[in-house]
Tab-separated table of C-alpha atoms and ligand atoms in Angstrom:
chain	number	residue	atom	x	y	z
W	1	MET	CA	-169.914	-128.651	10.751
W	2	ALA	CA	-172.559	-127.578	8.171
W	3	ALA	CA	-176.106	-126.818	9.934
W	4	GLY	CA	-177.912	-129.980	10.091
W	5	SER	CA	-175.160	-131.689	8.214
W	6	THR	CA	-174.479	-135.228	9.430
W	7	ASP	CA	-173.027	-135.614	12.908
W	8	ARG	CA	-168.958	-136.589	12.600
W	9	LYS	CA	-169.773	-139.051	15.629
W	10	ILE	CA	-171.849	-141.316	13.511
W	11	ASP	CA	-169.780	-141.070	10.622
W	12	LYS	CA	-167.245	-142.417	13.198
W	13	LEU	CA	-169.576	-145.114	14.188
W	14	ILE	CA	-170.339	-146.276	10.286
W	15	HIS	CA	-166.618	-146.280	9.995
W	16	LEU	CA	-165.625	-148.097	13.307
W	17	LEU	CA	-168.461	-150.701	12.404
W	18	VAL	CA	-166.918	-151.059	8.518
W	19	GLN	CA	-163.324	-151.559	10.205
W	20	ASN	CA	-164.720	-154.346	12.075
W	21	ALA	CA	-166.698	-155.676	9.952
W	22	MET	CA	-168.587	-158.711	10.496
W	23	VAL	CA	-167.382	-159.396	14.389
W	24	VAL	CA	-169.207	-158.311	17.345
W	25	VAL	CA	-168.411	-155.089	18.764
W	26	PRO	CA	-169.295	-154.210	22.369
W	27	GLY	CA	-171.874	-151.712	22.742
W	28	PRO	CA	-169.518	-150.122	25.970
W	29	LYS	CA	-166.413	-150.312	23.496
W	30	ILE	CA	-168.313	-148.561	20.363
W	31	ALA	CA	-169.695	-145.526	23.225
W	32	SER	CA	-165.906	-145.046	24.331
W	33	GLU	CA	-164.982	-144.652	21.228
W	34	ILE	CA	-167.334	-142.674	20.257
W	35	GLY	CA	-167.358	-140.400	23.244
W	36	VAL	CA	-171.290	-141.013	23.576
W	37	THR	CA	-173.646	-142.897	25.761
W	38	ARG	CA	-174.758	-146.539	25.339
W	39	SER	CA	-177.861	-145.067	24.804
W	40	THR	CA	-177.539	-142.692	22.033
W	41	VAL	CA	-175.175	-145.385	20.298
W	42	TRP	CA	-178.195	-147.295	20.418
W	43	MET	CA	-180.369	-144.521	19.100
W	44	TRP	CA	-178.058	-143.992	16.082
W	45	MET	CA	-178.196	-148.070	15.392
W	46	GLU	CA	-181.992	-147.661	14.818
W	47	LYS	CA	-181.419	-144.648	12.424
W	48	LEU	CA	-178.883	-146.374	10.811
W	49	ARG	CA	-181.173	-149.787	10.428
W	50	SER	CA	-183.989	-147.183	9.532
W	51	LEU	CA	-181.531	-146.522	6.371
W	52	GLY	CA	-181.214	-149.785	5.174
W	53	VAL	CA	-177.847	-150.304	6.954
W	54	GLU	CA	-178.084	-154.413	7.787
W	55	ILE	CA	-176.665	-154.405	11.775
W	56	LYS	CA	-177.737	-157.901	13.812
W	57	GLY	CA	-177.802	-156.631	17.652
W	58	VAL	CA	-176.437	-159.433	19.970
W	59	PRO	CA	-177.765	-159.872	23.067
W	60	SER	CA	-175.304	-158.823	26.024
W	61	SER	CA	-172.385	-158.836	23.326
W	62	GLY	CA	-173.049	-155.835	21.288
W	63	TYR	CA	-173.356	-155.268	17.453
W	64	ARG	CA	-172.445	-156.805	14.129
W	65	LEU	CA	-172.506	-155.760	10.873
W	66	VAL	CA	-173.868	-157.987	8.378
W	67	LYS	CA	-173.168	-155.909	5.302
W	68	ILE	CA	-170.582	-153.370	4.405
W	69	PRO	CA	-173.550	-150.159	4.350
W	70	ASP	CA	-174.074	-148.221	1.276
W	71	VAL	CA	-174.210	-144.823	3.157
W	72	LEU	CA	-172.503	-142.655	1.397
W	73	VAL	CA	-170.489	-140.219	5.001
W	74	PRO	CA	-167.436	-139.431	4.725
W	75	SER	CA	-165.547	-141.752	5.906
W	76	LEU	CA	-166.080	-144.056	3.209
W	77	ILE	CA	-165.574	-141.687	0.607
W	78	ARG	CA	-162.708	-139.684	1.705
W	79	PRO	CA	-159.943	-142.420	1.983
W	80	GLU	CA	-160.420	-143.200	-2.268
W	81	LEU	CA	-159.502	-139.751	-3.347
W	82	ASP	CA	-156.386	-139.755	-2.906
W	83	ASP	CA	-154.978	-136.040	-2.624
W	84	ASN	CA	-157.409	-135.165	-5.150
W	85	GLN	CA	-159.026	-131.780	-4.524
W	86	ILE	CA	-162.826	-132.852	-5.025
W	87	GLY	CA	-164.236	-134.327	-2.025
W	88	HIS	CA	-160.938	-133.284	0.135
W	89	THR	CA	-163.819	-131.983	2.301
W	90	ILE	CA	-167.479	-133.912	2.238
W	91	VAL	CA	-170.317	-132.607	3.895
W	92	HIS	CA	-173.255	-134.986	4.278
W	93	TYR	CA	-176.673	-134.862	5.373
W	94	PHE	CA	-179.065	-138.060	5.929
W	95	ARG	CA	-182.263	-135.326	5.014
W	96	VAL	CA	-181.653	-131.614	2.949
W	97	GLY	CA	-183.765	-129.586	0.992
W	98	SER	CA	-181.448	-129.148	-1.960
W	99	THR	CA	-177.844	-130.269	-1.737
W	100	ASN	CA	-177.721	-127.320	-4.546
W	101	ASP	CA	-178.566	-124.998	-2.223
W	102	ALA	CA	-176.064	-126.061	0.494
W	103	ALA	CA	-173.823	-125.979	-1.387
W	104	LEU	CA	-174.327	-122.315	-2.651
W	105	GLN	CA	-174.519	-120.717	1.008
W	106	LEU	CA	-171.449	-123.111	1.854
W	107	ALA	CA	-169.740	-120.991	-1.600
W	108	SER	CA	-171.079	-117.676	-0.115
W	109	ARG	CA	-168.964	-118.582	3.239
W	110	ASP	CA	-166.312	-119.045	1.102
W	111	ALA	CA	-165.882	-122.875	0.897
W	112	PRO	CA	-162.903	-123.964	-0.949
W	113	HIS	CA	-162.712	-125.221	-4.467
W	114	GLY	CA	-163.599	-128.796	-4.345
W	115	THR	CA	-166.006	-129.005	-1.321
W	116	VAL	CA	-168.637	-131.558	-1.545
W	117	VAL	CA	-172.241	-131.891	-0.425
W	118	VAL	CA	-173.893	-134.689	-0.815
W	119	ALA	CA	-177.583	-136.333	0.843
W	120	GLU	CA	-179.230	-139.660	1.443
W	121	GLU	CA	-182.820	-137.608	0.709
W	122	GLN	CA	-183.646	-133.992	-0.515
W	123	THR	CA	-187.032	-133.264	0.313
W	124	SER	CA	-186.899	-130.285	-2.533
W	125	GLY	CA	-184.389	-131.182	-5.136
W	126	ARG	CA	-184.334	-129.106	-7.863
W	127	GLY	CA	-184.081	-129.652	-11.375
W	128	ARG	CA	-183.023	-127.603	-14.886
W	129	LEU	CA	-186.102	-125.150	-16.014
W	130	GLY	CA	-187.631	-124.934	-12.783
W	131	ARG	CA	-188.743	-128.256	-12.618
W	132	THR	CA	-188.377	-131.018	-9.661
W	133	TRP	CA	-185.762	-133.725	-9.130
W	134	TYR	CA	-187.399	-137.207	-7.803
W	135	SER	CA	-184.774	-138.127	-5.082
W	136	GLU	CA	-185.961	-140.949	-3.185
W	137	PRO	CA	-184.158	-141.827	-0.248
W	138	SER	CA	-181.189	-143.646	-0.210
W	139	SER	CA	-181.591	-145.316	-3.896
W	140	GLY	CA	-180.198	-142.308	-5.773
W	141	ILE	CA	-177.178	-140.145	-5.201
W	142	TYR	CA	-177.565	-136.594	-4.741
W	143	VAL	CA	-174.655	-134.363	-5.370
W	144	SER	CA	-173.160	-130.859	-5.614
W	145	VAL	CA	-169.391	-130.058	-6.156
W	146	ILE	CA	-168.292	-126.007	-5.299
W	147	LEU	CA	-165.319	-125.163	-8.213
W	148	ARG	CA	-163.908	-122.240	-7.995
W	149	PRO	CA	-162.564	-121.914	-11.797
W	150	PRO	CA	-159.697	-118.947	-12.940
W	151	LEU	CA	-162.204	-118.760	-15.775
W	152	ALA	CA	-164.642	-116.074	-17.780
W	153	PRO	CA	-168.380	-116.386	-17.050
W	154	THR	CA	-168.541	-117.575	-20.539
W	155	ALA	CA	-167.257	-120.724	-20.094
W	156	ALA	CA	-169.851	-121.982	-17.501
W	157	PRO	CA	-171.571	-123.608	-20.231
W	158	VAL	CA	-168.452	-125.467	-21.157
W	159	LEU	CA	-168.051	-126.647	-17.603
W	160	THR	CA	-171.644	-128.260	-17.961
W	161	LEU	CA	-170.198	-130.355	-20.829
W	162	MET	CA	-167.016	-131.399	-18.726
W	163	ALA	CA	-169.520	-132.479	-15.952
W	164	GLY	CA	-171.727	-134.984	-18.261
W	165	ILE	CA	-168.933	-136.481	-19.872
W	166	ALA	CA	-166.957	-137.278	-16.367
W	167	ALA	CA	-170.478	-138.520	-14.873
W	168	GLN	CA	-171.004	-140.711	-18.534
W	169	GLN	CA	-167.042	-142.090	-17.757
W	170	ALA	CA	-167.858	-143.030	-13.995
W	171	LEU	CA	-170.898	-144.437	-14.649
W	172	VAL	CA	-169.545	-146.308	-17.712
W	173	SER	CA	-166.629	-147.544	-16.000
W	174	ALA	CA	-169.020	-148.567	-12.041
W	175	THR	CA	-171.766	-150.500	-14.091
W	176	GLY	CA	-170.286	-151.749	-17.698
W	177	LEU	CA	-173.850	-150.392	-19.067
W	178	ALA	CA	-173.972	-147.963	-22.116
W	179	VAL	CA	-174.709	-144.447	-21.532
W	180	ASP	CA	-175.482	-141.490	-23.703
W	181	ILE	CA	-175.325	-138.083	-23.581
W	182	ARG	CA	-178.086	-135.920	-24.510
W	183	TRP	CA	-177.219	-131.993	-24.830
W	184	PRO	CA	-176.550	-130.371	-22.856
W	185	ASN	CA	-175.825	-132.851	-20.338
W	186	ASP	CA	-178.498	-135.340	-19.478
W	187	LEU	CA	-177.834	-139.184	-19.344
W	188	LEU	CA	-179.325	-141.936	-20.950
W	189	VAL	CA	-179.485	-145.554	-20.835
W	190	GLY	CA	-181.188	-146.968	-23.518
W	191	GLY	CA	-183.334	-144.090	-24.418
W	192	ARG	CA	-184.068	-142.936	-20.728
W	193	LYS	CA	-182.749	-140.649	-17.913
W	194	VAL	CA	-180.653	-141.851	-15.464
W	195	CYS	CA	-178.710	-138.880	-14.452
W	196	GLY	CA	-178.775	-134.831	-14.530
W	197	ILE	CA	-177.612	-132.034	-14.431
W	198	LEU	CA	-177.950	-128.281	-12.718
W	199	THR	CA	-175.140	-125.758	-13.053
W	200	GLU	CA	-175.443	-122.801	-10.622
W	201	MET	CA	-173.473	-119.997	-10.200
W	202	SER	CA	-172.221	-116.827	-8.350
W	203	ALA	CA	-170.325	-114.982	-10.763
W	204	GLU	CA	-168.646	-111.129	-11.806
W	205	LEU	CA	-168.614	-109.834	-15.243
W	206	ASP	CA	-165.673	-111.142	-15.549
W	207	ARG	CA	-164.775	-113.426	-13.090
W	208	LEU	CA	-167.271	-116.940	-12.101
W	209	HIS	CA	-166.548	-116.751	-7.976
W	210	ALA	CA	-168.266	-120.327	-7.964
W	211	VAL	CA	-170.109	-122.898	-10.009
W	212	VAL	CA	-171.652	-125.367	-8.199
W	213	LEU	CA	-172.642	-128.494	-10.098
W	214	GLY	CA	-175.931	-130.538	-8.935
W	215	ILE	CA	-175.870	-133.934	-10.267
W	216	GLY	CA	-178.578	-136.614	-9.546
W	217	ILE	CA	-177.889	-140.082	-10.647
W	218	ASN	CA	-181.121	-142.846	-10.440
W	219	VAL	CA	-179.283	-145.374	-9.130
W	220	ASN	CA	-181.372	-148.039	-6.731
W	221	HIS	CA	-184.537	-146.971	-7.669
W	222	SER	CA	-186.554	-150.148	-8.303
W	223	GLU	CA	-189.294	-148.567	-9.934
W	224	MET	CA	-189.958	-144.736	-11.215
W	225	PRO	CA	-192.691	-142.860	-10.466
W	226	PRO	CA	-195.752	-143.281	-13.029
W	227	GLU	CA	-195.329	-139.636	-14.244
W	228	LEU	CA	-191.872	-140.384	-15.360
W	229	LYS	CA	-191.578	-143.867	-16.409
W	230	LYS	CA	-191.633	-143.024	-19.534
W	231	ILE	CA	-188.864	-140.888	-19.744
W	232	ALA	CA	-186.416	-142.452	-16.856
W	233	THR	CA	-184.990	-145.163	-15.569
W	234	SER	CA	-182.428	-146.320	-13.099
W	235	LEU	CA	-179.216	-148.100	-13.025
W	236	ARG	CA	-181.105	-150.690	-11.399
W	237	MET	CA	-183.768	-150.872	-13.091
W	238	GLU	CA	-181.515	-151.032	-16.317
W	239	GLY	CA	-179.050	-153.706	-15.064
W	240	HIS	CA	-181.139	-155.531	-13.254
W	241	LYS	CA	-178.798	-155.371	-10.172
W	242	ALA	CA	-178.576	-152.986	-6.974
W	243	TRP	CA	-175.155	-151.022	-7.633
W	244	SER	CA	-173.231	-149.882	-4.528
W	245	ARG	CA	-173.977	-146.247	-4.572
W	246	VAL	CA	-170.726	-145.308	-2.289
W	247	GLN	CA	-168.282	-146.916	-5.133
W	248	ILE	CA	-170.473	-144.641	-8.087
W	249	LEU	CA	-170.221	-141.923	-5.853
W	250	ILE	CA	-166.354	-142.705	-5.908
W	251	ALA	CA	-165.724	-142.775	-9.404
W	252	LEU	CA	-167.531	-140.068	-10.385
W	253	LEU	CA	-165.763	-137.153	-7.974
W	254	ARG	CA	-162.399	-139.357	-9.876
W	255	GLU	CA	-163.520	-138.214	-13.163
W	256	LEU	CA	-165.038	-134.850	-12.120
W	257	GLU	CA	-161.159	-134.358	-10.798
W	258	ARG	CA	-159.141	-136.042	-13.720
W	259	HIS	CA	-161.942	-134.362	-16.638
W	260	TYR	CA	-161.437	-130.371	-14.814
W	261	GLY	CA	-157.514	-130.609	-14.866
W	262	LEU	CA	-158.310	-131.676	-18.549
W	263	LEU	CA	-160.258	-128.473	-19.050
W	264	LEU	CA	-158.074	-126.368	-17.584
W	265	ALA	CA	-155.061	-127.680	-19.351
W	266	ASP	CA	-156.362	-128.028	-22.861
W	267	GLY	CA	-159.323	-125.645	-23.060
W	268	ASN	CA	-162.665	-125.175	-23.981
W	269	GLU	CA	-162.069	-126.882	-27.669
W	270	SER	CA	-160.570	-130.175	-26.761
W	271	MET	CA	-163.605	-130.539	-24.260
W	272	THR	CA	-166.374	-129.581	-26.962
W	273	ARG	CA	-164.362	-132.373	-28.980
W	274	ARG	CA	-164.636	-135.218	-26.285
W	275	TRP	CA	-168.235	-134.230	-25.510
W	276	ALA	CA	-168.767	-135.009	-29.447
W	277	ALA	CA	-167.558	-137.961	-29.238
W	278	ALA	CA	-169.005	-139.197	-26.432
W	279	SER	CA	-172.512	-138.528	-27.442
W	280	SER	CA	-174.629	-139.674	-30.038
W	281	TYR	CA	-176.805	-136.111	-30.055
W	282	ALA	CA	-174.005	-134.039	-31.328
W	283	GLN	CA	-173.986	-135.123	-34.985
W	284	GLY	CA	-177.008	-136.247	-37.157
W	285	LYS	CA	-179.636	-136.437	-34.613
W	286	ARG	CA	-183.139	-135.673	-35.076
W	287	ILE	CA	-184.093	-134.177	-32.781
W	288	ARG	CA	-187.540	-131.812	-31.377
W	289	VAL	CA	-186.645	-128.344	-29.783
W	290	VAL	CA	-188.041	-126.486	-27.173
W	291	GLN	CA	-187.534	-123.046	-26.326
W	292	GLY	CA	-189.913	-121.650	-24.049
W	293	HIS	CA	-192.659	-121.344	-26.537
W	294	ASP	CA	-191.314	-122.183	-29.355
W	295	GLU	CA	-190.799	-126.027	-30.667
W	296	PHE	CA	-189.684	-126.639	-33.747
W	297	GLN	CA	-187.928	-129.925	-35.744
W	298	ALA	CA	-183.809	-130.176	-36.463
W	299	THR	CA	-180.964	-132.154	-37.315
W	300	THR	CA	-178.409	-131.661	-34.950
W	301	THR	CA	-174.366	-130.814	-37.008
W	302	GLY	CA	-172.154	-130.319	-34.036
W	303	LEU	CA	-170.984	-128.418	-31.352
W	304	ASP	CA	-169.186	-124.878	-31.145
W	305	SER	CA	-165.772	-124.044	-29.179
W	306	THR	CA	-168.249	-122.047	-25.911
W	307	GLY	CA	-170.443	-125.958	-25.781
W	308	ALA	CA	-174.312	-124.251	-27.960
W	309	LEU	CA	-175.595	-127.246	-29.875
W	310	ARG	CA	-175.638	-126.350	-33.850
W	311	VAL	CA	-178.654	-127.469	-35.654
W	312	ARG	CA	-180.617	-127.506	-38.854
W	313	ARG	CA	-183.787	-127.034	-39.816
W	314	GLU	CA	-186.017	-128.975	-42.050
W	315	ASP	CA	-185.988	-126.042	-44.686
W	316	GLY	CA	-182.552	-125.263	-44.252
W	317	ARG	CA	-182.229	-122.718	-41.841
W	318	GLU	CA	-179.328	-122.711	-39.000
W	319	HIS	CA	-179.240	-122.163	-35.451
W	320	LEU	CA	-177.026	-122.218	-32.683
W	321	LEU	CA	-178.779	-123.395	-29.417
W	322	VAL	CA	-177.280	-122.187	-26.410
W	323	ALA	CA	-180.236	-123.304	-23.839
W	324	GLY	CA	-183.069	-125.278	-23.789
W	325	GLU	CA	-184.599	-129.209	-24.048
W	326	ILE	CA	-183.745	-131.295	-26.866
W	327	MET	CA	-185.615	-134.611	-27.334
W	328	GLU	CA	-185.091	-136.889	-30.185
W	329	VAL	CA	-187.493	-137.999	-33.060
W	330	ARG	CA	-187.794	-141.574	-33.509
Y	1	BTN	C1	-182.044	-131.688	-14.848
Y	1	BTN	O1	-181.922	-132.921	-15.085
Y	1	BTN	O2	-183.273	-131.693	-14.439
Y	1	BTN	C2	-180.961	-131.217	-13.277
Y	1	BTN	C3	-181.111	-132.317	-12.381
Y	1	BTN	C4	-180.111	-131.783	-10.504
Y	1	BTN	C5	-180.579	-132.746	-10.014
Y	1	BTN	C6	-179.440	-132.559	-8.661
Y	1	BTN	S1	-179.974	-133.810	-7.407
Y	1	BTN	C7	-178.445	-133.008	-6.257
Y	1	BTN	C8	-178.774	-131.475	-6.809
Y	1	BTN	N1	-179.475	-131.091	-6.380
Y	1	BTN	C9	-180.453	-130.827	-6.393
Y	1	BTN	O3	-181.247	-129.716	-5.766
Y	1	BTN	N2	-180.202	-130.684	-7.895
Y	1	BTN	C10	-179.426	-131.027	-8.126
């Protein structure tokens, strides 16, 4: 078990409650099936309640689940992924610094391709360009996926684009909302960000050892903090309802499996074409480009096969963006 990760027995407890959903399960039965004391069962029930899991205690009879819980534990996710490689091992935390840090550490200890690290809360979630990632407990999805691609380090940007397309398709299929992708891989609903992706890796000159795709999705936040209100939103705020994080994570892991397979089978160019078809930012979008201290306005003119964005400045000069940040100019 990874340090600090969720005790498999709590996972088993949630599974047992779900399998017996809506019936009263006696405390001693739960304790003996899981192999813990009754007081531990009581303590864990309190912990689950504090995370919003609705469990009714029926005096001298036992416990009854009021509603299927929306907790991202392996026992609720793993069975939905068939024989997929992505998600064959899922490490869950109730609270962790950053799932990317936990995944990078697991990767350095030889965790296999497809290992997933997921948390209900991050205390130091990281974003691109040295920013922090707002990680409200039990409202968002904070997940990192370890990939071991048989590819050169130059393929890393296309892996990031692949993750953006996979996340877009997962959100569209799970919610029906219209989701755009802003280069390189921010997902937007109604022009504001609902999902960000941070790709980190360990590599040698000619080979990627491990890539960690860190994905943060604002799912059930009922509002965003004041400093983010103008630029970020949540699926709940846009769809006017709460969504199942469990179902969204399952959809995301399935789409990552599918698109990773497509990238290996069809190559970079096919993936960048898919990206261009999925994003309003690929062609003809007026943008502001921020590259360190440099800022300028330009219009997008397509992607090259490495995933770099072509732009034309107002004076006609052409640029190829390989990193940095862009914003739409309205
Ligand atoms: C960005 O848009 O700036 C990227 C945000 C990435 C956030 C996710 S949440 C899961 C993973 N763990 C982290 O610390 N960051 C990524």
